[in-house]
Short mmCIF file of C-alpha atoms in Angstrom, two decimals:
data_model
loop_
_atom_site.label_atom_id
_atom_site.label_comp_id
_atom_site.label_asym_id
_atom_site.label_seq_id
_atom_site.Cartn_x
_atom_site.Cartn_y
_atom_site.Cartn_z
CA UNK F 1 103.47 -11.72 -22.76
CA UNK F 2 104.54 -12.59 -18.90
CA UNK F 3 102.71 -14.68 -16.24
CA UNK F 4 102.58 -11.64 -14.35
CA UNK F 5 100.78 -9.63 -17.02
CA UNK F 6 98.52 -12.53 -18.02
CA UNK F 7 97.49 -12.49 -14.35
CA UNK F 8 96.94 -8.63 -14.35
CA UNK F 9 94.55 -8.98 -17.10
CA UNK F 10 92.53 -11.44 -15.58
CA UNK F 11 92.29 -10.12 -12.13
CA UNK F 12 91.23 -6.56 -14.05
CA UNK F 13 88.68 -8.60 -16.24
CA UNK F 14 87.22 -10.12 -13.12
CA UNK F 15 87.03 -6.75 -11.37
CA UNK F 16 85.23 -5.35 -14.42
CA UNK F 17 82.81 -8.00 -14.52
CA UNK F 18 82.42 -7.59 -10.52
CA UNK F 19 81.74 -3.88 -11.07
CA UNK F 20 79.17 -4.33 -13.84
CA UNK F 21 77.51 -7.26 -11.90
CA UNK F 22 77.18 -4.79 -8.82
CA UNK F 23 76.04 -1.43 -10.64
CA UNK F 24 73.44 -3.38 -13.24
CA UNK F 25 72.00 -6.13 -11.33
CA UNK F 26 69.04 -4.46 -10.92
CA UNK F 27 68.32 -3.67 -14.60
CA UNK F 28 69.32 -7.22 -15.47
CA UNK F 29 67.04 -8.37 -12.97
CA UNK F 30 64.33 -5.99 -14.72
CA UNK F 31 65.42 -6.83 -18.30
CA UNK F 32 65.84 -10.54 -17.92
CA UNK F 33 62.95 -11.36 -15.17
CA UNK F 34 60.48 -8.55 -14.69
CA UNK F 35 60.01 -7.91 -18.53
CA UNK F 36 59.52 -11.76 -19.34
CA UNK F 37 56.91 -12.20 -16.81
CA UNK F 38 54.87 -8.97 -17.87
CA UNK F 39 55.14 -9.76 -21.39
CA UNK F 40 53.29 -13.13 -20.72
CA UNK F 41 50.92 -11.69 -18.53
CA UNK F 42 50.04 -9.22 -21.22
CA UNK F 43 50.07 -12.04 -23.76
CA UNK F 44 47.59 -14.10 -21.30
CA UNK F 45 45.28 -11.04 -21.45
CA UNK F 46 45.46 -10.73 -25.48
CA UNK F 47 44.75 -15.02 -25.17
CA UNK F 48 41.86 -14.26 -23.29
CA UNK F 49 40.48 -11.30 -25.27
CA UNK F 50 41.19 -13.13 -28.40
CA UNK F 51 38.92 -16.24 -27.04
CA UNK F 52 36.06 -14.02 -26.24
CA UNK F 53 36.13 -12.42 -29.77
CA UNK F 54 36.56 -15.77 -31.39
CA UNK F 55 32.97 -16.38 -29.89
CA UNK F 56 31.38 -13.93 -32.25
CA UNK F 57 31.58 -13.30 -35.62
CA UNK F 58 33.95 -10.57 -35.82
CA UNK F 59 37.24 -10.50 -36.65
CA UNK F 60 39.38 -8.15 -34.57
CA UNK F 61 43.33 -8.12 -33.17
CA UNK F 62 43.04 -8.82 -29.71
CA UNK F 63 45.86 -6.72 -29.05
CA UNK F 64 44.03 -3.59 -30.56
CA UNK F 65 41.33 -4.76 -28.35
CA UNK F 66 42.93 -4.80 -25.36
CA UNK F 67 44.98 -1.34 -26.16
CA UNK F 68 41.42 0.19 -26.15
CA UNK F 69 40.35 -1.70 -22.73
CA UNK F 70 43.45 -0.50 -21.29
CA UNK F 71 43.06 3.01 -22.62
CA UNK F 72 39.24 3.49 -21.04
CA UNK F 73 40.06 1.42 -17.67
CA UNK F 74 42.72 3.99 -16.95
CA UNK F 75 40.39 6.66 -17.76
CA UNK F 76 37.67 5.36 -15.71
CA UNK F 77 40.00 4.31 -12.57
CA UNK F 78 41.27 7.91 -12.06
CA UNK F 79 38.06 9.19 -10.71
CA UNK F 80 37.48 6.20 -8.91
CA UNK F 81 40.87 5.48 -7.10
CA UNK F 82 42.62 8.68 -7.72
CA UNK F 83 45.74 9.73 -10.24
CA UNK F 84 48.37 8.96 -7.92
CA UNK F 85 47.45 4.99 -7.81
CA UNK F 86 46.75 5.21 -11.51
CA UNK F 87 49.98 6.34 -12.08
CA UNK F 88 51.69 3.64 -9.88
CA UNK F 89 49.61 0.85 -11.91
CA UNK F 90 50.85 2.52 -15.29
CA UNK F 91 54.31 2.35 -13.76
CA UNK F 92 53.81 -1.58 -13.36
CA UNK F 93 52.52 -1.78 -17.17
CA UNK F 94 55.29 0.12 -18.18
CA UNK F 95 57.80 -2.60 -17.24
CA UNK F 96 56.70 -4.50 -20.19
CA UNK F 97 55.00 -2.01 -22.01
CA UNK F 98 57.83 0.57 -22.19
CA UNK F 99 60.34 -2.57 -22.98
CA UNK F 100 58.06 -3.40 -26.06
CA UNK F 101 57.50 0.52 -27.15
CA UNK F 102 61.45 1.11 -26.99
CA UNK F 103 62.17 -2.04 -28.98
CA UNK F 104 59.46 -1.72 -31.47
CA UNK F 105 61.85 -0.96 -34.11
CA UNK F 106 63.35 -4.80 -33.89
CA UNK F 107 59.41 -5.52 -33.84
CA UNK F 108 59.15 -4.39 -37.26
CA UNK F 109 62.17 -6.30 -39.02
CA UNK F 110 60.40 -9.53 -39.68
CA UNK F 111 58.33 -8.02 -42.30
CA UNK F 112 61.24 -6.90 -44.35
CA UNK F 113 63.10 -10.08 -43.62
CA UNK F 114 60.37 -12.21 -45.23
CA UNK F 115 60.27 -10.03 -48.23
CA UNK F 116 61.79 -12.84 -50.28
CA UNK F 117 58.97 -14.95 -49.64
CA UNK F 118 56.73 -12.89 -51.18
CA UNK F 119 54.99 -13.15 -54.55
CA UNK F 120 56.83 -12.06 -57.14
CA UNK F 121 56.31 -8.52 -58.50
CA UNK F 122 56.77 -6.92 -62.29
CA UNK F 123 58.80 -4.15 -63.18
CA UNK F 124 55.62 -2.26 -64.42
CA UNK F 125 53.52 -2.95 -61.23
CA UNK F 126 56.85 -1.88 -59.21
CA UNK F 127 56.70 1.29 -60.81
CA UNK F 128 52.72 1.69 -60.49
CA UNK F 129 53.26 1.29 -56.92
CA UNK F 130 55.85 3.77 -56.40
CA UNK F 131 53.88 6.27 -58.42
CA UNK F 132 50.40 6.12 -56.46
CA UNK F 133 52.94 6.14 -53.00
CA UNK F 134 54.57 8.91 -53.84
CA UNK F 135 51.85 11.10 -55.49
CA UNK F 136 49.39 9.70 -52.36
CA UNK F 137 51.60 10.60 -49.63
CA UNK F 138 52.19 14.05 -50.67
CA UNK F 139 48.71 14.76 -51.78
CA UNK F 140 47.34 13.12 -48.34
CA UNK F 141 49.79 15.01 -46.32
CA UNK F 142 48.76 18.42 -47.67
CA UNK F 143 44.92 17.67 -47.35
CA UNK F 144 45.96 16.82 -43.62
CA UNK F 145 47.41 20.03 -42.85
CA UNK F 146 44.82 22.30 -44.40
CA UNK F 147 41.80 20.09 -43.06
CA UNK F 148 43.61 20.58 -39.46
CA UNK F 149 44.31 24.25 -39.99
CA UNK F 150 40.38 24.53 -41.01
CA UNK F 151 39.00 22.83 -37.89
CA UNK F 152 41.22 25.07 -35.83
CA UNK F 153 39.87 28.30 -37.72
CA UNK F 154 36.31 27.14 -37.09
CA UNK F 155 36.40 25.68 -33.58
CA UNK F 156 38.71 28.50 -32.34
CA UNK F 157 41.70 26.22 -30.99
CA UNK F 158 44.32 27.84 -33.10
CA UNK F 159 44.17 30.89 -30.47
CA UNK F 160 43.88 28.77 -27.52
CA UNK F 161 47.06 26.82 -28.78
CA UNK F 162 49.31 29.78 -29.42
CA UNK F 163 48.36 30.95 -25.58
CA UNK F 164 49.82 27.79 -24.67
CA UNK F 165 52.53 28.09 -26.51
CA UNK F 166 53.67 31.10 -25.29
CA UNK F 167 53.08 29.72 -22.01
CA UNK F 168 55.48 26.93 -22.56
CA UNK F 169 58.00 28.96 -23.80
CA UNK F 170 57.80 31.74 -21.36
CA UNK F 171 60.48 33.25 -19.19
CA UNK F 172 59.73 30.55 -16.29
CA UNK F 173 59.61 27.70 -18.88
CA UNK F 174 56.86 25.97 -17.18
CA UNK F 175 56.08 22.21 -18.12
CA UNK F 176 52.61 21.46 -19.38
CA UNK F 177 50.61 19.25 -17.03
CA UNK F 178 50.79 16.54 -19.91
CA UNK F 179 54.27 16.83 -20.36
CA UNK F 180 56.63 14.06 -19.26
CA UNK F 181 58.88 16.15 -17.38
CA UNK F 182 55.88 17.50 -15.26
CA UNK F 183 55.44 14.71 -13.50
CA UNK F 184 58.56 13.23 -12.26
CA UNK F 185 56.68 9.69 -11.28
CA UNK F 186 56.43 8.57 -14.97
CA UNK F 187 59.83 9.51 -16.10
CA UNK F 188 59.77 5.99 -18.25
CA UNK F 189 56.94 6.77 -20.25
CA UNK F 190 58.92 9.49 -22.00
CA UNK F 191 61.22 7.54 -23.05
CA UNK F 192 58.22 4.63 -23.82
CA UNK F 193 56.71 7.38 -26.50
CA UNK F 194 59.86 7.20 -28.66
CA UNK F 195 59.55 3.80 -30.38
CA UNK F 196 61.76 4.24 -33.67
CA UNK F 197 64.76 6.74 -32.60
CA UNK F 198 66.89 6.24 -29.38
CA UNK F 199 65.88 8.57 -26.60
CA UNK F 200 68.10 11.64 -26.01
CA UNK F 201 70.72 10.63 -23.63
CA UNK F 202 70.39 12.41 -20.44
CA UNK F 203 73.04 14.93 -19.38
CA UNK F 204 76.05 13.35 -18.10
CA UNK F 205 76.35 13.32 -14.44
CA UNK F 206 79.03 15.06 -12.47
CA UNK F 207 81.89 12.80 -11.40
CA UNK F 208 82.13 12.56 -7.80
CA UNK F 209 85.22 13.37 -5.64
CA UNK F 210 86.49 9.77 -6.24
CA UNK F 211 86.74 7.95 -9.59
CA UNK F 212 83.45 7.82 -11.36
CA UNK F 213 81.40 4.40 -10.69
CA UNK F 214 80.58 2.62 -14.09
CA UNK F 215 77.00 2.03 -12.95
CA UNK F 216 76.40 5.74 -14.21
CA UNK F 217 76.81 4.25 -17.96
CA UNK F 218 73.41 2.86 -18.68
CA UNK F 219 72.36 -0.36 -19.77
CA UNK F 220 69.52 -2.75 -20.38
CA UNK F 221 67.32 0.40 -20.58
CA UNK F 222 66.23 -0.16 -24.46
CA UNK F 223 68.22 -0.42 -27.44
CA UNK F 224 71.80 1.11 -27.51
CA UNK F 225 71.91 4.94 -27.80
CA UNK F 226 74.03 6.14 -30.87
CA UNK F 227 76.02 8.87 -28.87
CA UNK F 228 76.75 6.18 -26.36
CA UNK F 229 80.47 5.09 -26.54
CA UNK F 230 83.12 5.00 -23.70
CA UNK F 231 85.11 8.14 -24.95
CA UNK F 232 81.55 10.01 -24.43
CA UNK F 233 80.32 7.99 -21.54
CA UNK F 234 83.12 9.00 -19.27
CA UNK F 235 84.39 12.85 -19.39
CA UNK F 236 87.94 12.88 -20.66
CA UNK F 237 88.63 15.46 -18.07
CA UNK F 238 86.31 15.38 -15.17
CA UNK F 239 87.39 18.65 -13.60
CA UNK F 240 85.83 20.65 -16.47
CA UNK F 241 82.35 19.73 -15.06
CA UNK F 242 83.76 21.30 -11.57
CA UNK F 243 85.14 24.72 -12.50
CA UNK F 244 85.49 25.55 -8.66
CA UNK F 245 87.03 22.13 -7.86
CA UNK F 246 90.34 22.31 -6.07
CA UNK F 247 91.78 18.98 -6.83
CA UNK F 248 91.17 16.77 -10.20
CA UNK F 249 89.53 13.47 -9.63
CA UNK F 250 92.07 10.17 -10.10
CA UNK F 251 92.13 8.42 -13.55
CA UNK F 252 90.16 5.45 -14.02
CA UNK F 253 91.83 2.03 -13.47
CA UNK F 254 92.28 -0.51 -16.36
CA UNK F 255 89.30 -2.61 -14.60
CA UNK F 256 86.97 0.62 -14.05
CA UNK F 257 87.23 1.71 -18.01
CA UNK F 258 86.55 -2.20 -18.89
CA UNK F 259 83.64 -2.11 -16.68
CA UNK F 260 82.35 1.43 -18.22
CA UNK F 261 82.94 -0.22 -21.81
CA UNK F 262 80.92 -3.32 -20.91
CA UNK F 263 78.34 -1.41 -19.25
CA UNK F 264 77.73 1.01 -22.24
CA UNK F 265 77.22 -2.23 -24.35
CA UNK F 266 75.52 -4.61 -21.68
CA UNK F 267 72.52 -5.44 -24.30
CA UNK F 268 74.54 -6.31 -27.08
CA UNK F 269 77.11 -8.23 -24.89
CA UNK F 270 74.02 -10.38 -23.61
CA UNK F 271 72.50 -11.41 -26.41
CA UNK F 272 76.05 -12.09 -27.89
CA UNK F 273 76.52 -14.52 -24.94
CA UNK F 274 73.32 -16.14 -25.76
CA UNK F 275 74.34 -16.56 -29.57
CA UNK F 276 77.43 -18.25 -28.63
CA UNK F 277 76.48 -20.22 -25.67
CA UNK F 278 72.77 -20.92 -26.52
CA UNK F 279 72.00 -20.16 -30.26
CA UNK F 280 74.73 -21.98 -31.98
CA UNK F 281 75.09 -25.30 -29.90
CA UNK F 282 71.12 -25.69 -30.43
CA UNK F 283 70.99 -24.80 -34.20
CA UNK F 284 74.38 -27.47 -34.68
CA UNK F 285 73.14 -29.79 -32.11
CA UNK F 286 70.44 -32.59 -32.01
CA UNK F 287 67.25 -30.61 -31.93
CA UNK F 288 68.79 -28.33 -35.12
CA UNK F 289 66.59 -25.44 -33.50
CA UNK F 290 66.83 -22.01 -35.53
CA UNK F 291 65.09 -19.79 -33.38
CA UNK F 292 67.75 -19.09 -30.69
CA UNK F 293 70.45 -18.36 -32.94
CA UNK F 294 68.49 -16.06 -35.32
CA UNK F 295 66.56 -14.52 -32.79
CA UNK F 296 69.99 -13.04 -31.48
CA UNK F 297 71.40 -12.43 -34.84
CA UNK F 298 68.26 -10.25 -35.37
CA UNK F 299 68.49 -8.21 -32.02
CA UNK F 300 72.46 -7.90 -32.63
CA UNK F 301 71.80 -6.45 -36.21
CA UNK F 302 69.52 -3.92 -34.68
CA UNK F 303 72.07 -3.12 -32.09
CA UNK F 304 74.42 -2.69 -34.61
CA UNK F 305 72.48 -0.62 -37.15
CA UNK F 306 71.86 1.89 -33.98
CA UNK F 307 75.61 2.48 -33.80
CA UNK F 308 75.50 3.86 -37.32
CA UNK F 309 76.14 7.99 -36.99
CA UNK F 310 72.98 10.13 -37.01
CA UNK F 311 73.15 11.64 -40.24
CA UNK F 312 73.42 7.84 -41.72
CA UNK F 313 70.55 7.09 -39.96
CA UNK F 314 68.43 9.70 -41.77
CA UNK F 315 68.96 7.57 -44.72
CA UNK F 316 70.08 4.07 -43.47
CA UNK F 317 67.14 3.75 -41.12
CA UNK F 318 68.15 0.95 -38.67
CA UNK F 319 65.06 -1.28 -39.72
CA UNK F 320 65.82 -2.09 -43.20
CA UNK F 321 69.74 -2.01 -42.19
CA UNK F 322 69.02 -4.53 -39.50
CA UNK F 323 66.64 -6.74 -41.89
CA UNK F 324 69.59 -6.53 -44.58
CA UNK F 325 72.29 -7.64 -41.73
CA UNK F 326 69.86 -10.52 -40.46
CA UNK F 327 69.00 -11.90 -44.10
CA UNK F 328 72.94 -12.48 -44.75
CA UNK F 329 73.28 -14.14 -41.24
CA UNK F 330 70.07 -16.55 -42.13
CA UNK F 331 71.73 -17.24 -45.05
CA UNK F 332 75.29 -17.96 -43.82
CA UNK F 333 73.40 -19.84 -41.10
CA UNK F 334 71.46 -21.98 -43.44
CA UNK F 335 74.29 -22.57 -45.78
CA UNK F 336 76.57 -23.71 -43.18
CA UNK F 337 74.45 -26.84 -42.53
CA UNK F 338 73.65 -27.43 -46.41
CA UNK F 339 70.21 -25.87 -46.46
CA UNK F 340 68.78 -23.08 -49.11
CA UNK F 341 68.34 -19.35 -48.27
CA UNK F 342 64.48 -19.89 -48.14
CA UNK F 343 64.53 -22.99 -45.96
CA UNK F 344 66.33 -20.63 -43.34
CA UNK F 345 63.41 -17.97 -43.95
CA UNK F 346 60.93 -20.60 -43.62
CA UNK F 347 62.24 -21.52 -40.16
CA UNK F 348 62.29 -17.56 -39.12
CA UNK F 349 59.02 -17.41 -39.18
CA UNK F 350 56.85 -20.82 -38.96
CA UNK F 351 53.45 -18.94 -37.89
CA UNK F 352 53.39 -20.48 -34.59
CA UNK F 353 52.87 -17.58 -32.03
CA UNK F 354 51.57 -17.49 -28.55
CA UNK F 355 48.11 -17.66 -29.71
CA UNK F 356 48.81 -21.31 -30.99
CA UNK F 357 50.87 -22.22 -28.27
CA UNK F 358 48.32 -21.16 -25.76
CA UNK F 359 45.48 -23.12 -27.48
CA UNK F 360 47.72 -26.16 -27.37
CA UNK F 361 48.22 -26.63 -30.87
CA UNK F 362 52.16 -26.82 -30.92
CA UNK F 363 51.84 -30.42 -29.32
CA UNK F 364 50.50 -31.84 -32.53
CA UNK F 365 52.38 -34.14 -34.59
CA UNK F 366 54.55 -32.17 -37.58
CA UNK F 367 53.55 -28.76 -36.07
CA UNK F 368 56.44 -26.49 -36.42
CA UNK F 369 58.41 -24.71 -33.26
CA UNK F 370 58.02 -21.32 -32.92
CA UNK F 371 60.70 -19.12 -35.04
CA UNK F 372 62.35 -15.91 -34.57
CA UNK F 373 59.85 -13.66 -36.38
CA UNK F 374 56.81 -15.46 -34.40
CA UNK F 375 58.64 -14.34 -31.22
CA UNK F 376 59.20 -10.77 -32.31
CA UNK F 377 55.47 -11.00 -33.77
CA UNK F 378 54.25 -12.17 -30.21
CA UNK F 379 56.24 -9.04 -28.48
CA UNK F 380 55.02 -6.90 -31.62
CA UNK F 381 51.30 -7.41 -29.79
CA UNK F 382 52.47 -6.24 -26.64
CA UNK F 383 53.80 -3.02 -27.85
CA UNK F 384 50.24 -2.39 -29.50
CA UNK F 385 48.90 -2.64 -26.18
CA UNK F 386 51.38 -0.59 -24.61
CA UNK F 387 50.27 2.25 -26.93
CA UNK F 388 47.62 2.95 -24.38
CA UNK F 389 50.25 4.53 -22.04
CA UNK F 390 51.61 7.45 -24.16
CA UNK F 391 47.77 7.64 -25.12
CA UNK F 392 46.60 8.12 -21.52
CA UNK F 393 49.90 10.34 -20.51
CA UNK F 394 48.66 12.92 -23.30
CA UNK F 395 44.81 12.63 -22.26
CA UNK F 396 44.43 16.08 -21.71
CA UNK F 397 45.39 17.24 -24.88
CA UNK F 398 43.09 14.72 -26.32
CA UNK F 399 40.41 15.85 -24.31
CA UNK F 400 41.26 19.82 -24.87
CA UNK F 401 41.87 19.38 -28.55
CA UNK F 402 39.97 16.13 -29.54
CA UNK F 403 38.03 17.77 -32.67
CA UNK F 404 41.16 18.58 -34.50
CA UNK F 405 42.48 14.97 -33.67
CA UNK F 406 39.39 12.95 -34.13
CA UNK F 407 37.85 14.72 -37.26
CA UNK F 408 40.61 14.24 -39.67
CA UNK F 409 41.90 11.07 -38.58
CA UNK F 410 38.55 9.54 -38.70
CA UNK F 411 37.92 11.16 -42.12
CA UNK F 412 41.39 10.20 -43.56
CA UNK F 413 41.05 6.51 -42.38
CA UNK F 414 37.82 5.96 -44.18
CA UNK F 415 39.05 7.70 -47.01
CA UNK F 416 42.43 5.68 -47.00
CA UNK F 417 40.20 2.30 -46.76
CA UNK F 418 37.49 3.48 -49.62
CA UNK F 419 39.74 5.31 -51.97
CA UNK F 420 43.24 3.81 -52.19
CA UNK F 421 42.04 0.08 -53.03
CA UNK F 422 40.10 1.01 -56.15
CA UNK F 423 42.66 3.30 -57.38
CA UNK F 424 45.08 0.78 -57.45
CA UNK F 425 43.05 -1.44 -59.00
CA UNK F 426 42.12 0.65 -61.64
CA UNK F 427 45.73 1.34 -62.44
CA UNK F 428 46.11 -2.44 -62.89
CA UNK F 429 47.76 -2.96 -59.35
CA UNK F 430 46.78 -6.69 -58.22
CA UNK F 431 44.17 -7.08 -55.58
CA UNK F 432 46.54 -8.22 -52.86
CA UNK F 433 48.73 -5.18 -53.09
CA UNK F 434 46.20 -2.69 -53.72
CA UNK F 435 44.39 -3.92 -50.56
CA UNK F 436 47.62 -2.98 -48.86
CA UNK F 437 47.46 0.39 -49.72
CA UNK F 438 44.57 0.85 -47.67
CA UNK F 439 47.14 0.55 -44.27
CA UNK F 440 50.11 2.59 -46.07
CA UNK F 441 50.13 5.46 -43.42
CA UNK F 442 49.81 3.19 -40.55
CA UNK F 443 52.58 2.38 -37.90
CA UNK F 444 53.21 -1.51 -38.95
CA UNK F 445 52.16 -2.41 -35.46
CA UNK F 446 48.60 -1.57 -36.50
CA UNK F 447 49.11 -1.95 -40.13
CA UNK F 448 49.68 -5.58 -40.38
CA UNK F 449 46.67 -6.76 -38.60
CA UNK F 450 44.60 -4.13 -40.88
CA UNK F 451 45.97 -5.64 -43.97
CA UNK F 452 45.64 -9.04 -42.68
CA UNK F 453 42.18 -8.56 -42.24
CA UNK F 454 41.81 -7.62 -45.93
CA UNK F 455 43.79 -10.62 -47.31
CA UNK F 456 46.34 -8.13 -48.45
CA UNK F 457 50.15 -8.19 -49.34
CA UNK F 458 51.85 -8.42 -45.61
CA UNK F 459 55.28 -7.76 -47.19
CA UNK F 460 54.28 -4.84 -49.63
CA UNK F 461 52.60 -3.29 -46.45
CA UNK F 462 55.77 -3.54 -44.44
CA UNK F 463 57.62 -1.72 -47.24
CA UNK F 464 55.05 0.86 -47.64
CA UNK F 465 54.84 1.99 -43.84
CA UNK F 466 58.41 2.32 -43.36
CA UNK F 467 58.90 3.94 -46.49
CA UNK F 468 55.98 6.77 -45.15
CA UNK F 469 58.06 7.24 -42.10
CA UNK F 470 61.14 7.58 -43.71
CA UNK F 471 59.78 10.32 -46.07
CA UNK F 472 58.41 12.00 -42.87
CA UNK F 473 61.57 12.11 -41.18
CA UNK F 474 63.65 13.31 -44.08
CA UNK F 475 60.70 15.68 -45.95
CA UNK F 476 58.07 16.26 -43.19
CA UNK F 477 59.45 19.92 -41.89
CA UNK F 478 60.19 20.86 -45.15
CA UNK F 479 56.75 19.66 -46.64
CA UNK F 480 55.06 21.66 -43.75
CA UNK F 481 57.28 25.02 -44.66
CA UNK F 482 56.31 24.50 -48.31
CA UNK F 483 52.41 24.60 -46.85
CA UNK F 484 53.16 27.57 -45.31
CA UNK F 485 52.49 25.61 -41.53
CA UNK F 486 54.12 27.99 -38.78
CA UNK F 487 56.75 26.49 -36.74
CA UNK F 488 54.82 27.17 -33.82
CA UNK F 489 51.54 25.45 -34.48
CA UNK F 490 52.56 22.10 -32.85
CA UNK F 491 48.69 20.67 -33.29
CA UNK F 492 48.65 21.03 -37.49
CA UNK F 493 52.16 19.48 -37.36
CA UNK F 494 51.93 16.79 -34.71
CA UNK F 495 48.56 15.66 -36.58
CA UNK F 496 49.75 15.73 -39.86
CA UNK F 497 53.19 13.57 -39.29
CA UNK F 498 50.99 11.34 -37.01
CA UNK F 499 48.25 10.51 -39.63
CA UNK F 500 50.74 10.48 -42.60
CA UNK F 501 54.34 9.23 -41.12
CA UNK F 502 53.17 7.06 -38.03
CA UNK F 503 55.68 6.37 -35.57
CA UNK F 504 58.45 7.31 -37.20
CA UNK F 505 57.45 10.92 -38.05
CA UNK F 506 56.70 10.74 -34.17
CA UNK F 507 59.87 10.05 -33.13
CA UNK F 508 61.34 12.59 -35.08
CA UNK F 509 58.82 15.30 -33.59
CA UNK F 510 59.87 14.32 -29.99
CA UNK F 511 63.80 15.10 -30.90
CA UNK F 512 62.72 18.67 -32.10
CA UNK F 513 58.84 19.34 -30.72
CA UNK F 514 57.61 17.00 -27.86
CA UNK F 515 54.22 18.85 -27.63
CA UNK F 516 53.56 17.85 -31.32
CA UNK F 517 54.62 14.58 -30.79
CA UNK F 518 51.84 14.30 -28.23
CA UNK F 519 49.31 14.89 -31.00
CA UNK F 520 51.29 13.01 -33.31
CA UNK F 521 50.84 10.07 -31.39
CA UNK F 522 47.42 10.48 -30.48
CA UNK F 523 46.43 11.00 -34.23
CA UNK F 524 48.73 8.07 -35.20
CA UNK F 525 46.68 5.68 -32.63
CA UNK F 526 43.02 7.18 -33.54
CA UNK F 527 43.95 6.84 -37.53
CA UNK F 528 45.18 3.36 -36.99
CA UNK F 529 43.00 2.10 -34.67
CA UNK F 530 40.33 3.33 -36.79
CA UNK F 531 41.59 1.75 -40.05
CA UNK F 532 42.02 -1.71 -37.76
CA UNK F 533 38.30 -1.45 -36.67
CA UNK F 534 37.10 -0.65 -40.10
CA UNK F 535 38.92 -3.87 -41.77
CA UNK F 536 37.66 -5.92 -38.70
CA UNK F 537 33.84 -5.62 -39.72
CA UNK F 538 33.17 -8.09 -42.27
CA UNK F 539 30.62 -5.92 -44.39
CA UNK F 540 32.96 -2.88 -44.74
CA UNK F 541 35.74 -5.58 -45.44
CA UNK F 542 33.92 -7.48 -47.97
CA UNK F 543 32.95 -4.19 -49.98
CA UNK F 544 36.78 -2.75 -49.71
CA UNK F 545 37.71 -6.10 -51.19
CA UNK F 546 35.20 -6.05 -54.20
CA UNK F 547 36.41 -2.75 -54.93
CA UNK F 548 39.92 -3.86 -55.24
CA UNK F 549 39.09 -6.50 -57.27
CA UNK F 550 39.66 -9.43 -55.12
CA UNK F 551 35.94 -10.53 -54.61
#
């Protein structure tokens, strides 16, 4: 390669970086400055609530308490200061909250990564766990669907729902007031309500009269979208979008092509640079601190998992795929320093979260520093608080059909708490694993604290929650068809998927039926909160533990 070619490559590379800097500096500022500041504010609020809770004898997750408080505060503020000001407040809260919800999948991966640290389980017990899970899932799914249908007939909400559906798909295609598209002032909440699958990419903008600017390529707004690639980010033939154009746009220069590719992978590029420039030097340097390297690897593995084709992700969900890749990376990093695999996993999570940090416990001698799993677990608390935002967004649906959401969600939460643990104990499943089944249908954000309150197996509940979501994505529509639930019955579909498949089922509904997804999100939140509240009450938790044979 001649010196002239090298200079040309260097010049185009610098120009590409300059283009990305000019087009993405606001997004980078939000992602790396505003979001961390917002996350810290939310964690300080959770710490304050946790300190107040500790003054009492009640054990309750501070993040869930903050979620409930935030939801009712937003409801109370609306008549006091007006909806417009409340929406402005929600937009500010959505900066860290929307980020946490968009990245909620990667926050689930520590539960899978730490499975090797769990207690060993026999083959017989594995078979029993699988049997209870499969039969229980199908039975609970059918019970939820028929209970919602019965309530609609009793309360007369079925006809109202059909009327609303007819209006929604009418010739004018008017949007419901509670839908994300009805109010342009809150576009970010629509993407925040899609925690498990990448949001549907917006329509590609028409190219201007001159060469397309790489700023049109999205970046730093969340995990990479599976369909995002340089080949489809920029139209191959821009004139096809302008059938009446008399002159075709000039082709992109090499620097602009590089800028578009870099902008499309901006998040992964930033984490890759952090891994090389910060993670590896700190890991192999004097401090020998594993968190920066392991955290970057974990996030990069999730980015890679999202790049799988959509048909593969139906089976190979990004959470277990990213967890598997991270496990291999943790093993490789530990082996490179002469350490064992389990040593690397223990460094991944040291149980030194933000609560311990703010209490000043990390300054004590021989106290471990936070690991990558502790960092992700702290951000998971922010995502729990942020669940109040989609709940507030669909508050009108909650008010209009509260009976068909609250009654099944609350009834099934009580049934899940009181039936699963004794049934599992009767079948010979060990008490910690039997207690984990009480949180089988919850999203991990709520299932983990609920299981911790019962002293259940946190490794098993992670598998149960993710498997419930995957079953909903793969078989939910077929199950509803077998149960003869109409495709336009979005209330039944939403509640059934939300209660039984939590966030993954909700994300699937967001692709095919956004209104059903609203009910799924609300029922998921009510169901999960009810289980967490039940496990946080000492007498109730004691009864459940006793029935499972733990006391």
